[in-house]
Short mmCIF file of C-alpha atoms in Angstrom, two decimals:
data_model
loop_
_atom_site.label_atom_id
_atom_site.label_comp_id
_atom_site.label_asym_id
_atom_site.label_seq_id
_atom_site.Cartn_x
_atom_site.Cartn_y
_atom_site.Cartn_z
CA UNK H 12 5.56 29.47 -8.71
CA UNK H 13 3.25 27.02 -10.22
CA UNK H 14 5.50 24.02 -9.37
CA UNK H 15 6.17 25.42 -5.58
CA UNK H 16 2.17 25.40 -5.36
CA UNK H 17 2.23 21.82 -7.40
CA UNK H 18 4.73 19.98 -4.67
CA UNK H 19 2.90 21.55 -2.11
CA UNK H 20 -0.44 19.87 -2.90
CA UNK H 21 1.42 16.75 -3.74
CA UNK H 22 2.67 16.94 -0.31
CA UNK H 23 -0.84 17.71 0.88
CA UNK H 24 -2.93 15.15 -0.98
CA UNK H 25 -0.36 12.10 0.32
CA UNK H 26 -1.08 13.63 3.84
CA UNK H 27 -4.80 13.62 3.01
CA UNK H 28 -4.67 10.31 1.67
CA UNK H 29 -2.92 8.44 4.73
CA UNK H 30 -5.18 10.50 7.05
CA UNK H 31 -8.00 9.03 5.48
CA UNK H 32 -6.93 5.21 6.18
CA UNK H 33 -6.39 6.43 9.98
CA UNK H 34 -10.10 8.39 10.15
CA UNK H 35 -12.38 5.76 8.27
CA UNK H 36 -12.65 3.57 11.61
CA UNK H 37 -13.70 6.61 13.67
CA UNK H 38 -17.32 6.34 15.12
CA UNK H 39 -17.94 3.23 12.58
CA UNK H 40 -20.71 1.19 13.52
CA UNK H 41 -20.95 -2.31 12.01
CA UNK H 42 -24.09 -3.95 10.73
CA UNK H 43 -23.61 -6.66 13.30
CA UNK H 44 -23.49 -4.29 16.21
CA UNK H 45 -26.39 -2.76 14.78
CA UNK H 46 -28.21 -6.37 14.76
CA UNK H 47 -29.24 -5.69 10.64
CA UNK H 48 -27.21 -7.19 8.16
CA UNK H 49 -28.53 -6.93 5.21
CA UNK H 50 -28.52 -10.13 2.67
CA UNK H 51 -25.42 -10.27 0.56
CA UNK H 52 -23.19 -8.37 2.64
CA UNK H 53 -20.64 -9.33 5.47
CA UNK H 54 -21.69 -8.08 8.70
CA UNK H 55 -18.63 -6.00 9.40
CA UNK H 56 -19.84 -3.99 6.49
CA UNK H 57 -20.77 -0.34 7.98
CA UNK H 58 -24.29 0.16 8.94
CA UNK H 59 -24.30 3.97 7.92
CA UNK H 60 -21.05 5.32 6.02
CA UNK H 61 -20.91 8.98 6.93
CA UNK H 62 -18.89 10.29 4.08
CA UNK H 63 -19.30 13.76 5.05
CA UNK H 64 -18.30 13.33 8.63
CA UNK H 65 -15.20 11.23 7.44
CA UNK H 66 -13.99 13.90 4.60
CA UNK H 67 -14.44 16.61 6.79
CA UNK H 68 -12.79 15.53 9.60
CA UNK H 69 -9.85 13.87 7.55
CA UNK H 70 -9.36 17.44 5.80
CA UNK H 71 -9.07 19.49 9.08
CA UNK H 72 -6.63 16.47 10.36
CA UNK H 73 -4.77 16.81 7.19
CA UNK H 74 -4.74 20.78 7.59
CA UNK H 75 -3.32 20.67 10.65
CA UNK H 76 -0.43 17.94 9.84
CA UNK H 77 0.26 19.93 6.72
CA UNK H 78 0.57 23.28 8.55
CA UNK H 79 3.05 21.74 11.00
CA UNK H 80 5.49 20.12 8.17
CA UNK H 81 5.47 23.47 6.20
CA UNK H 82 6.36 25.76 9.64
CA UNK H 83 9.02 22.93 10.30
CA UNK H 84 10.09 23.15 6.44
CA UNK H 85 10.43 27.18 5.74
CA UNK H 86 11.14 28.53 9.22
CA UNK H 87 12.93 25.57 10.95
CA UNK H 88 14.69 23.79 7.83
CA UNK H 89 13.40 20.04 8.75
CA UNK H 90 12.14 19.63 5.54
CA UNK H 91 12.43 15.84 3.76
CA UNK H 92 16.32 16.11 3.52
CA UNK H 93 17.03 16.35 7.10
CA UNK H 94 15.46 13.36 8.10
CA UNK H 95 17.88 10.22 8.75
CA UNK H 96 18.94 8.00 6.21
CA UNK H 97 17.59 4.15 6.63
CA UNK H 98 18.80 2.31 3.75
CA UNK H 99 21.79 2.63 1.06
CA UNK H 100 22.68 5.36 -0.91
CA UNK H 101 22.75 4.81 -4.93
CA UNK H 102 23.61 7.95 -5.68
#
């Protein structure tokens, strides 16, 4: 039971963690846009970073996109082995 629930959040956190890279730019404001770069830093550096915003919203993305790969998985059977094969088998 404990490694069902372990692959399961494996799954999760790599869905969480490739969310993240796709929700960062959302709603990101630069310091040049804002006209107030501060000294030392390059002006595409964010004028506010709203960690909060940015967590939240790539948790309920990653919810979602995790609920659909387990309904495909246990009541479909689409799980990882049924997707095509790209490259050579060494097995």
């Amino acid at each position: 039971m404990l490694q069902i629930f372990l692959q399961g959040f494996a799954v999760y956190f790599i869905i969480w963690w490739m969310t993240l890279f796709a929700v960062l730019p959302i709603g990101l404001r630069t310091q040049a846009e804002d006209n107030d770069v501060v000294l030392g830093t390059v002006p595409s550096a964010p004028a506010r970073f709203r960690a909060a915003f940015v967590f939240s919203l790539t948790t309920l993305i990653s919810a979602v996109i995790y609920g659909l790969w387990y309904v495909c998985d246990t009541y479909f059977g689409w799980g990882f082995d049924a997707l095509p094969q790209l490259g050579p088998s060494f097995y």
